[in-house]
């Protein structure tokens, strides 16, 4: 990115203290949401998108970016103090954070976690600033045929990665999302489809109620049906930043940052995968792998850096291709669209100052989370003591408010509840929700580009399979499916026999 | 069995969508088959149906294997342990709340929901839970008023 856009964005932000204040508000809200087990980053962003609908675009984005960084960072509080991740991204943090707390080093663990998170976020946003213009230039070479395949590849890859033991369920969830996105008037002829004669459905299902429903409501219902009690270690010494200790592990940080960034760019896969892969890679590279799981600082730093670097990676495809890198990024994409911005290659080309503003806000958001995480940690920990029986109904009411806020329709509240029940049922049956949501978001992109591509060629599908970039995407799609598809039993038997014959004595 | 049931539901859903999509004309004066509004949903519904049949078949084989080996999941105990009672109670309360929307002020309905759920799902003494419910209701009402005054958010 030309540094001029970035500095212009930063300068403009510094001259607008009210926007900086909104960054801090978002960051604080995000930290609290992130800390609460069951309240995900996606839920936080979905609610805040609805609640900030009436704000100017820049301030709404300020709140959302602050909340995005805050919730990913805040989840480590509960991971360290009660061994339950605040958001799925902190599951790996539990492995070494909680043992450190049990050793009486909770404050140290939180200090390390906050410092590593800050470095990871900064790394991710610097890469966002550098890579967005490059990928934006590449995205300009994509035609309608390539955007169709991009949408399908995104859904299939997300389905395979979010359900690694049973990718078929992931693909089913993705196809269900693509199908549900067709409800309402179609994008070319405005023909009403599957509306059951109801005018409320002519616009289809609104995205924010679907997101709040799919991610927030199942967590509320699951928290109520389970009788969980947390034992919280509230005794905390002073929490200090630990730059010197963290930077001793600079190679773990760099490696985890790169992993987080790459994972973030892949559609549908989010911070939780980045955190686990970073953790596992650090364990393999460590000189003391036996310490992992018992309070290893390397493990804690790697997991935190990876999941925070992923945020910048998530946003890169949002700005360049209008394809979300993760569920929270999908909410961000929706928010940008709601506020009149058009993410995609043209945004980078024609409005680089918008990209500069987003990067500037993200950097300030990272610093806001850093400051707030260290200042209020002992007070914020008390939030964990609120009984679930009080907290979850309160969260539900905020969900209703968020779903209603966008269009002032009770119908959106009903949609939220229905998708909440669908999300709960899918979760219990082992289907991941992320591909469903991604399919819902990318459905219009897939359909419009398929129909447009066929219109341009008079019904001839050949360009979908012969254009160079399309071929690459098709190859990626087939590879993803073949690699994830387990062999049938009879074929596995044959492979085993062949291996035994080829290498006698080795099974 | 869960796989088979889930797949059956998805198969019914996809067939319903496929039939509805197939009823949309493929050729009219306004469009041809590849720009037909029913083209894409039909493809997606058929794909979903195909995957659902595969999952359903796999689930059926697993269930048959378990039945043959005499494994008895004890579904009633499992449902009880899973928390079905609490979930149903929560859904009933949420349903009542949704019915009250538009009939009562949102802040009043919200306070009632928090109080009802806190008391119904309490892990503490009644007095403690009443205090927690009162505090929670007050906080949420204050938060809702904050949203409307500062952010201009409309309430149901």
XYZ file of C-alpha atoms in Angstrom:
663
model
C 0.000 0.000 0.000
C 1.259 3.477 -0.606
C 2.278 4.758 2.791
C 0.564 8.011 1.985
C -2.873 6.378 2.340
C -1.916 4.776 5.617
C -0.446 7.942 7.115
C -3.391 9.966 5.842
C -5.696 7.498 7.582
C -3.696 7.695 10.820
C -3.516 11.471 10.737
C -7.226 11.785 10.131
C -7.902 9.447 13.029
C -5.656 11.360 15.392
C -7.590 14.535 14.585
C -10.873 12.840 15.475
C -10.817 11.997 19.197
C -14.456 10.912 19.098
C -13.643 8.113 16.646
C -10.731 7.068 18.859
C -13.175 6.996 21.770
C -15.430 4.687 19.765
C -12.427 2.425 19.129
C -11.937 2.161 22.893
C -15.662 1.499 23.446
C -15.567 -1.281 20.868
C -12.358 -2.688 22.323
C -13.821 -2.790 25.844
C -17.048 -4.393 24.626
C -15.012 -6.903 22.635
C -12.822 -7.831 25.611
C -15.891 -8.466 27.767
C -17.581 -10.517 25.056
C -14.383 -12.424 24.411
C -13.970 -13.248 28.075
C -17.397 -14.830 28.416
C -17.369 -18.491 27.458
C -19.965 -19.115 24.791
C -20.017 -15.578 23.450
C -17.977 -15.679 20.293
C -16.287 -12.941 18.315
C -18.945 -13.404 15.635
C -21.737 -12.851 18.150
C -20.039 -9.701 19.423
C -19.562 -8.265 15.947
C -23.063 -9.223 14.803
C -24.637 -7.495 17.789
C -22.465 -4.426 17.443
C -23.195 -4.160 13.715
C -26.872 -3.856 14.519
C -26.276 -1.497 17.429
C -23.960 0.841 15.471
C -26.150 0.933 12.384
C -27.078 4.572 12.872
C -23.482 5.744 13.379
C -21.377 7.207 10.549
C -19.404 4.548 8.674
C -16.021 5.458 10.128
C -17.246 5.313 13.733
C -19.156 2.094 13.194
C -16.009 0.491 11.737
C -14.025 1.893 14.673
C -16.322 0.097 17.128
C -16.252 -3.132 15.128
C -12.487 -3.289 14.643
C -11.916 -2.494 18.315
C -14.365 -5.256 19.239
C -12.795 -7.694 16.772
C -9.321 -7.369 18.270
C -10.721 -7.107 21.811
C -12.770 -10.287 21.669
C -9.973 -12.401 20.168
C -7.583 -11.103 22.843
C -10.115 -11.131 25.702
C -10.871 -14.821 25.377
C -7.532 -15.667 26.959
C -8.723 -14.325 30.352
C -11.171 -17.160 30.906
C -8.829 -19.644 29.204
C -6.138 -18.827 31.773
C -8.338 -18.339 34.838
C -11.009 -21.033 34.474
C -9.587 -23.330 31.772
C -12.486 -22.563 29.447
C -11.747 -20.598 26.280
C -13.712 -17.368 25.994
C -13.885 -17.882 22.247
C -12.892 -20.975 20.237
C -9.679 -19.188 19.206
C -8.329 -19.531 22.753
C -8.783 -23.281 23.117
C -5.036 -23.803 22.645
C -4.299 -21.087 25.226
C -5.972 -23.234 27.915
C -3.301 -25.901 27.548
C -0.514 -23.770 28.985
C -2.324 -20.711 30.341
C -4.331 -22.588 32.965
C -1.356 -24.605 34.262
C 0.523 -21.325 34.679
C -2.404 -19.924 36.678
C -2.442 -22.998 38.886
C 1.243 -22.406 39.574
C 0.282 -18.972 40.933
C 1.502 -17.227 37.767
C -1.877 -16.052 36.437
C -0.826 -12.406 36.220
C 2.337 -13.362 34.364
C 0.337 -15.546 31.965
C -2.134 -12.761 31.240
C 0.712 -10.276 30.729
C 2.428 -12.634 28.284
C -0.849 -13.360 26.538
C -1.735 -9.680 26.079
C 1.761 -8.841 24.850
C 1.860 -11.725 22.362
C -1.648 -10.885 21.163
C -0.641 -7.270 20.561
C 2.426 -8.262 18.577
C 0.376 -10.781 16.571
C -2.313 -8.211 15.771
C 0.241 -5.593 14.733
C 1.979 -8.127 12.486
C -1.330 -9.085 10.878
C -2.358 -5.488 10.212
C 1.037 -4.521 8.773
C 0.735 -7.483 6.391
C -2.824 -6.365 5.625
C -1.457 -2.974 4.601
C 1.248 -4.559 2.416
C -0.699 -7.388 0.773
C -4.062 -5.792 0.145
C -2.913 -3.690 -2.849
C -1.060 -6.707 -4.347
C -4.054 -9.002 -4.041
C -6.284 -6.183 -5.197
C -4.292 -6.025 -8.424
C -4.640 -9.811 -8.807
C -8.377 -9.622 -8.122
C -8.781 -7.271 -11.099
C -7.817 -10.191 -13.344
C -10.718 -12.229 -12.003
C -13.733 -12.332 -14.285
C -17.245 -13.484 -13.613
C -16.237 -17.150 -14.139
C -13.443 -16.909 -11.577
C -15.654 -15.274 -8.963
C -18.122 -18.139 -9.325
C -15.406 -20.706 -8.641
C -13.986 -18.584 -5.828
C -17.329 -18.733 -4.029
C -17.636 -22.509 -4.488
C -14.009 -23.144 -3.504
C -14.492 -21.006 -0.393
C -17.510 -23.031 0.725
C -15.940 -26.435 -0.048
C -12.586 -25.623 1.574
C -14.335 -24.194 4.649
C -16.540 -27.294 4.843
C -13.554 -29.623 4.680
C -11.428 -27.720 7.180
C -14.117 -27.046 9.788
C -15.208 -30.690 9.857
C -11.883 -32.498 9.414
C -13.169 -35.854 10.700
C -16.303 -35.759 8.578
C -15.945 -33.315 5.656
C -19.191 -34.556 4.103
C -21.080 -32.824 6.908
C -19.134 -29.651 6.298
C -20.058 -29.699 2.600
C -23.690 -30.391 3.432
C -23.721 -27.350 5.725
C -22.182 -25.286 2.926
C -24.750 -26.426 0.358
C -27.531 -25.728 2.834
C -26.226 -22.183 3.215
C -26.038 -21.738 -0.574
C -29.612 -22.988 -0.859
C -31.009 -20.787 1.927
C -29.412 -17.773 0.239
C -31.736 -18.286 -2.747
C -34.840 -17.484 -0.692
C -36.304 -14.187 -1.834
C -36.214 -12.362 -5.147
C -33.461 -13.478 -7.484
C -30.773 -10.952 -8.345
C -31.449 -10.660 -12.099
C -35.190 -10.890 -12.725
C -36.481 -10.107 -9.190
C -38.564 -13.295 -9.422
C -39.801 -14.308 -5.947
C -38.490 -17.728 -4.890
C -39.586 -19.832 -1.892
C -41.316 -16.816 -0.298
C -44.519 -18.712 0.615
C -46.424 -15.608 -0.456
C -44.960 -13.518 2.387
C -43.710 -10.029 1.522
C -41.219 -10.197 4.414
C -39.362 -12.958 2.571
C -39.134 -11.125 -0.750
C -35.789 -9.692 0.349
C -34.645 -13.050 1.646
C -33.214 -13.589 5.098
C -31.246 -10.606 6.397
C -27.620 -11.438 7.143
C -27.240 -10.007 10.632
C -30.203 -11.893 12.158
C -28.916 -15.065 10.476
C -25.434 -14.538 11.957
C -26.718 -13.654 15.416
C -29.081 -16.601 15.274
C -26.563 -19.148 13.991
C -23.761 -18.166 16.364
C -25.319 -16.465 19.376
C -28.568 -18.291 20.109
C -27.112 -21.851 20.225
C -24.558 -20.661 22.768
C -27.282 -19.102 24.914
C -29.410 -22.256 24.741
C -26.450 -24.584 25.344
C -25.317 -22.569 28.358
C -28.823 -22.789 29.828
C -29.298 -26.520 29.273
C -25.906 -27.418 30.759
C -25.435 -26.923 34.467
C -21.916 -25.548 34.389
C -20.246 -23.940 37.351
C -16.937 -22.171 37.048
C -14.309 -21.910 39.712
C -12.613 -18.611 39.023
C -9.224 -17.661 40.324
C -9.803 -13.991 41.016
C -6.632 -13.437 42.995
C -4.403 -11.612 40.581
C -1.197 -9.748 41.099
C -0.418 -6.742 38.975
C -0.466 -7.552 35.279
C 2.472 -6.097 33.376
C 3.449 -6.181 29.725
C 6.218 -8.685 29.097
C 7.910 -7.489 25.930
C 11.393 -8.653 26.910
C 10.215 -12.165 27.746
C 8.031 -12.427 24.668
C 10.680 -11.164 22.243
C 13.118 -13.826 23.441
C 10.864 -16.178 21.480
C 10.947 -14.037 18.329
C 11.090 -16.991 15.934
C 7.984 -18.535 17.465
C 6.291 -15.165 17.105
C 7.319 -14.729 13.489
C 6.348 -18.294 12.560
C 2.984 -18.063 14.345
C 2.349 -14.672 12.769
C 2.887 -16.067 9.271
C 0.737 -19.113 10.023
C -2.034 -16.916 11.408
C -1.883 -14.642 8.383
C -2.078 -17.494 5.850
C -4.877 -19.274 7.724
C -6.771 -15.994 7.888
C -6.693 -15.581 4.113
C -8.302 -19.009 3.562
C -12.085 -18.488 3.427
C -14.187 -19.721 6.329
C -11.312 -20.871 8.512
C -10.639 -18.653 11.482
C -8.514 -17.896 14.504
C -9.155 -21.218 16.233
C -7.433 -23.194 13.458
C -4.619 -20.625 13.334
C -4.143 -20.927 17.088
C -3.938 -24.741 17.040
C -1.591 -24.934 14.055
C 0.673 -22.264 15.551
C 0.723 -24.130 18.867
C 1.454 -27.470 17.269
C 4.188 -26.019 15.051
C 5.813 -24.327 18.053
C 5.752 -27.604 19.979
C 7.481 -29.438 17.141
C 10.098 -26.684 16.784
C 10.699 -26.257 20.510
C 13.798 -27.522 22.318
C 11.534 -28.441 25.242
C 8.393 -29.982 23.727
C 7.801 -31.915 26.944
C 6.924 -28.613 28.672
C 3.974 -28.007 26.378
C 0.717 -28.580 28.205
C 2.345 -27.927 31.584
C 2.767 -24.157 31.500
C 5.044 -23.580 28.522
C 5.538 -19.916 27.739
C 6.432 -20.813 24.148
C 3.094 -22.573 23.720
C 1.151 -19.685 25.183
C 2.929 -17.114 23.022
C 2.594 -19.156 19.827
C -1.138 -19.729 20.274
C -1.855 -16.084 21.089
C 0.275 -14.666 18.277
C -1.281 -17.006 15.724
C -4.886 -16.295 16.583
C -4.377 -12.536 16.597
C -2.307 -12.392 13.395
C -5.235 -14.212 11.790
C -7.381 -11.083 12.146
C -5.339 -9.160 9.579
C -5.345 -12.224 7.333
C -9.137 -12.519 7.620
C -9.622 -8.975 6.397
C -7.362 -9.240 3.333
C -9.826 -11.299 1.209
C -12.715 -9.163 2.514
C -11.213 -5.997 1.085
C -9.792 -7.509 -2.117
C -12.309 -10.175 -3.172
C -15.324 -9.468 -0.941
C -14.877 -13.038 0.334
C -14.685 -13.371 4.126
C -11.703 -15.145 5.621
C -13.725 -16.173 8.673
C -17.144 -15.747 10.276
C -16.212 -12.494 12.076
C -14.789 -11.198 8.803
C -18.127 -12.071 7.195
C -19.831 -9.772 9.681
C -17.298 -7.073 8.894
C -18.040 -7.522 5.181
C -21.752 -7.137 5.890
C -21.093 -4.044 8.013
C -18.980 -2.406 5.294
C -21.736 -3.063 2.766
C -24.438 -1.745 5.106
C -22.463 1.486 5.478
C -22.236 2.016 1.741
C -18.736 0.681 1.076
C -18.238 -1.902 -1.688
C -15.431 -4.294 -0.728
C -13.690 -5.884 -3.688
C -10.941 -5.064 -6.188
C -12.460 -1.696 -7.052
C -12.342 -0.554 -3.430
C -8.584 -1.012 -3.349
C -8.178 0.655 -6.731
C -10.570 3.596 -6.445
C -10.706 4.208 -2.687
C -7.297 3.324 -1.224
C -7.909 5.904 1.506
C -10.714 3.677 2.861
C -8.261 0.789 3.155
C -5.803 3.157 4.830
C -8.484 4.215 7.316
C -9.366 0.622 8.157
C -5.707 -0.235 8.758
C -5.235 2.906 10.867
C -8.325 2.107 12.947
C -7.111 -1.477 13.370
C -3.705 -0.338 14.635
C -5.303 2.062 17.118
C -7.724 -0.722 18.122
C -4.792 -3.012 18.864
C -3.224 -0.409 21.138
C -6.601 0.244 22.797
C -6.997 -3.447 23.596
C -3.443 -3.568 24.938
C -4.054 -0.644 27.281
C -7.496 -1.782 28.458
C -6.372 -5.384 28.940
C -3.663 -4.300 31.345
C -5.613 -1.555 33.120
C -8.892 -3.243 33.999
C -8.040 -6.916 34.147
C -8.869 -7.415 37.839
C -12.203 -5.631 37.473
C -13.076 -7.408 34.241
C -12.387 -10.792 35.745
C -15.360 -10.214 38.048
C -17.612 -10.428 34.989
C -16.862 -14.145 35.009
C -18.609 -14.398 38.384
C -22.017 -13.371 36.972
C -24.313 -16.417 37.135
C -25.057 -17.912 33.746
C -28.768 -17.940 34.565
C -28.680 -14.108 34.631
C -26.118 -13.545 31.910
C -27.601 -15.716 29.172
C -31.103 -14.166 29.182
C -29.392 -10.759 29.107
C -27.342 -11.849 26.094
C -30.515 -13.111 24.423
C -32.178 -9.723 24.906
C -29.171 -7.980 23.389
C -29.377 -10.446 20.471
C -33.039 -9.507 19.961
C -32.125 -5.810 20.067
C -29.335 -6.313 17.547
C -31.502 -8.323 15.154
C -34.333 -5.772 15.341
C -32.118 -2.682 15.039
C -31.302 -2.935 11.333
C -34.758 -2.878 9.801
C -37.094 -2.450 12.803
C -38.934 -5.667 11.852
C -40.086 -8.281 14.328
C -39.746 -10.739 11.434
C -35.954 -10.446 11.723
C -36.208 -11.467 15.378
C -38.176 -14.565 14.380
C -35.573 -15.347 11.688
C -32.878 -15.059 14.347
C -34.639 -17.524 16.628
C -35.298 -19.994 13.780
C -31.668 -19.909 12.688
C -30.691 -20.269 16.314
C -32.647 -23.511 16.558
C -31.147 -24.636 13.226
C -27.655 -23.828 14.523
C -28.315 -25.764 17.730
C -29.643 -28.789 15.825
C -26.728 -28.742 13.381
C -24.234 -28.509 16.232
C -25.761 -31.490 18.014
C -25.753 -33.530 14.805
C -22.079 -32.758 14.184
C -22.509 -30.272 11.348
C -20.294 -27.156 11.530
C -22.078 -23.815 11.366
C -19.273 -21.851 9.670
C -19.790 -23.361 6.169
C -23.556 -22.758 6.465
C -22.957 -19.074 7.141
C -20.253 -18.810 4.483
C -22.526 -20.502 1.933
C -25.282 -18.069 2.856
C -22.964 -15.107 2.330
C -21.333 -16.367 -0.878
C -24.546 -17.779 -2.401
C -25.532 -14.583 -4.246
C -21.965 -14.190 -5.524
C -21.937 -17.779 -6.816
C -25.371 -17.588 -8.425
C -25.035 -14.152 -10.013
C -21.649 -14.954 -11.510
C -22.773 -18.368 -12.785
C -25.757 -16.872 -14.565
C -23.797 -13.883 -15.801
C -20.982 -16.098 -17.095
C -23.414 -18.294 -19.011
C -25.214 -15.234 -20.378
C -21.958 -13.817 -21.737
C -21.251 -17.045 -23.624
C -24.825 -17.818 -24.684
C -25.079 -20.837 -22.386
C -21.644 -22.270 -23.194
C -19.951 -23.403 -19.926
C -16.491 -23.865 -21.530
C -14.871 -20.671 -20.106
C -15.617 -21.979 -16.607
C -13.180 -24.800 -17.317
C -10.675 -23.292 -19.714
C -9.705 -19.875 -18.402
C -6.305 -20.108 -16.620
C -7.362 -18.765 -13.214
C -10.570 -20.823 -13.369
C -8.470 -23.935 -14.006
C -6.371 -23.194 -10.936
C -9.483 -22.767 -8.809
C -11.051 -25.964 -10.165
C -7.815 -27.833 -9.419
C -7.883 -26.426 -5.890
C -11.491 -27.528 -5.505
C -10.832 -31.060 -6.724
C -7.707 -31.369 -4.578
C -9.633 -30.236 -1.518
C -12.376 -32.790 -2.163
C -10.069 -35.690 -3.028
C -7.729 -35.088 -0.079
C -10.634 -34.901 2.358
C -12.589 -37.861 1.005
C -11.733 -41.067 2.859
C -11.209 -44.133 0.714
C -13.927 -46.811 0.736
C -13.099 -49.830 2.923
C -12.383 -52.149 0.002
C -9.963 -49.648 -1.501
C -8.194 -49.130 1.843
C -7.759 -52.910 2.021
C -6.223 -53.003 -1.453
C -3.827 -50.140 -0.631
C -2.771 -51.942 2.549
C -2.091 -55.168 0.640
C -0.150 -53.285 -2.019
C 1.961 -51.536 0.621
C 2.714 -54.801 2.381
C 3.761 -56.452 -0.884
C 5.848 -53.464 -1.933
C 7.648 -53.233 1.432
C 7.722 -56.651 3.123
C 8.052 -56.538 6.883
C 6.648 -53.002 7.074
C 2.915 -52.626 7.832
C -29.285 -43.079 14.241
C -28.687 -39.335 14.651
C -26.946 -39.238 11.283
C -29.808 -41.098 9.639
C -32.444 -38.812 11.181
C -30.532 -35.653 10.327
C -29.995 -36.852 6.799
C -33.673 -37.712 6.427
C -34.649 -34.201 7.477
C -32.127 -32.637 5.086
C -33.266 -34.914 2.273
C -36.897 -33.861 2.787
C -35.838 -30.208 2.874
C -33.763 -30.503 -0.303
C -36.502 -32.376 -2.173
C -38.995 -29.666 -1.144
C -36.687 -26.961 -2.480
C -35.947 -28.984 -5.629
C -39.649 -29.441 -6.408
C -40.351 -25.744 -5.806
C -37.370 -24.757 -7.984
C -38.403 -27.135 -10.756
C -41.827 -25.489 -10.839
C -40.225 -22.161 -11.871
C -40.364 -22.047 -15.679
C -36.985 -22.671 -17.315
C -37.832 -20.867 -20.519
C -40.011 -17.778 -20.852
C -40.003 -14.619 -22.919
C -37.812 -13.027 -20.229
C -35.180 -15.704 -19.719
C -33.616 -18.905 -20.984
C -32.642 -21.974 -18.911
C -29.265 -20.681 -17.723
C -30.693 -17.385 -16.495
C -33.794 -19.013 -15.033
C -34.379 -18.126 -11.348
C -34.884 -21.833 -10.644
C -31.590 -23.036 -12.158
C -29.161 -22.390 -9.302
C -31.469 -23.417 -6.415
C -32.289 -26.636 -8.290
C -28.561 -27.432 -8.607
C -27.962 -26.705 -4.923
C -31.011 -28.703 -3.821
C -29.928 -31.708 -5.901
C -26.405 -31.479 -4.490
C -27.759 -31.307 -0.968
C -30.072 -34.249 -1.609
C -27.187 -36.320 -2.934
C -24.973 -35.612 0.068
C -27.883 -36.235 2.448
C -28.558 -39.644 0.933
C -24.865 -40.518 1.357
C -24.890 -39.476 5.016
C -28.210 -41.199 5.611
C -26.949 -44.458 4.129
C -23.813 -44.283 6.241
C -25.883 -43.538 9.352
C -28.184 -46.458 8.600
C -25.216 -48.849 8.277
C -23.813 -47.648 11.607
C -27.185 -48.051 13.324
C -27.605 -51.546 11.889
C -24.134 -52.523 13.109
C -24.901 -51.290 16.618
C -28.226 -53.105 16.666
C -26.510 -56.324 15.560
C -23.838 -56.076 18.249
C -26.508 -55.475 20.876
C -25.422 -51.955 21.840
C -28.272 -50.162 23.499
C -27.785 -46.404 23.680
C -30.521 -45.869 26.312
C -31.855 -42.807 24.617
C -34.157 -41.687 27.428
C -31.320 -41.420 29.930
C -29.183 -39.733 27.316
C -31.864 -37.129 26.559
C -32.295 -36.414 30.259
C -28.565 -36.069 30.793
C -28.263 -33.841 27.744
C -30.558 -31.295 29.395
C -33.615 -31.554 27.162
C -35.906 -30.449 29.996
C -34.003 -27.219 30.594
C -33.808 -26.545 26.869
C -37.547 -27.007 26.385
C -38.253 -24.759 29.388
C -35.927 -22.097 27.936
C -37.621 -22.318 24.537
C -41.069 -21.994 26.123
C -39.967 -18.871 28.007
C -38.416 -17.430 24.857
C -41.625 -18.196 22.965
C -43.679 -16.406 25.614
C -41.283 -13.450 25.419
C -41.688 -13.266 21.644
C -45.464 -13.334 22.016
C -45.279 -10.433 24.467
C -43.234 -8.325 22.026
C -45.432 -5.538 20.750
C -47.957 -6.133 23.532
C -45.770 -4.938 26.413
C -42.940 -2.376 26.449
C -39.703 -4.132 25.489
C -37.960 -3.121 28.711
C -40.768 -4.656 30.797
C -40.798 -7.876 28.755
C -36.984 -8.096 29.031
C -37.056 -7.646 32.804
C -39.705 -10.375 33.035
C -37.638 -12.775 30.920
C -34.485 -12.257 32.965
C -36.391 -12.745 36.215
C -38.161 -15.882 34.985
C -35.013 -17.507 33.611
C -32.848 -16.610 36.616
C -35.358 -18.171 38.987
C -36.074 -21.197 36.801
C -32.422 -22.118 36.208
C -30.931 -20.955 39.486
C -28.098 -22.812 41.202
C -28.336 -20.694 44.330
C -30.856 -19.958 47.093
C -34.133 -18.255 46.161
C -33.159 -15.006 47.896
C -29.792 -14.838 46.154
C -31.416 -15.577 42.823
C -34.073 -12.907 43.360
C -31.363 -10.361 44.087
C -29.372 -11.474 41.026
C -32.520 -11.308 38.879
C -33.345 -7.793 40.126
C -29.788 -6.610 39.468
C -29.741 -8.223 36.032
C -33.098 -6.726 35.083
C -31.980 -3.255 36.191
C -28.715 -3.489 34.277
C -30.372 -4.676 31.081
C -33.036 -1.953 31.247
C -30.295 0.651 31.772
C -28.331 -0.818 28.854
C -31.372 -0.753 26.567
C -32.074 2.881 27.451
C -28.392 3.649 26.771
C -28.655 1.998 23.335
C -31.742 4.017 22.424
C -30.452 7.375 23.713
C -26.815 7.174 22.574
C -26.963 4.951 19.474
C -30.540 5.730 18.460
C -31.402 2.025 18.318
C -35.120 1.293 17.964
C -36.503 -1.258 20.392
C -39.167 -3.833 19.433
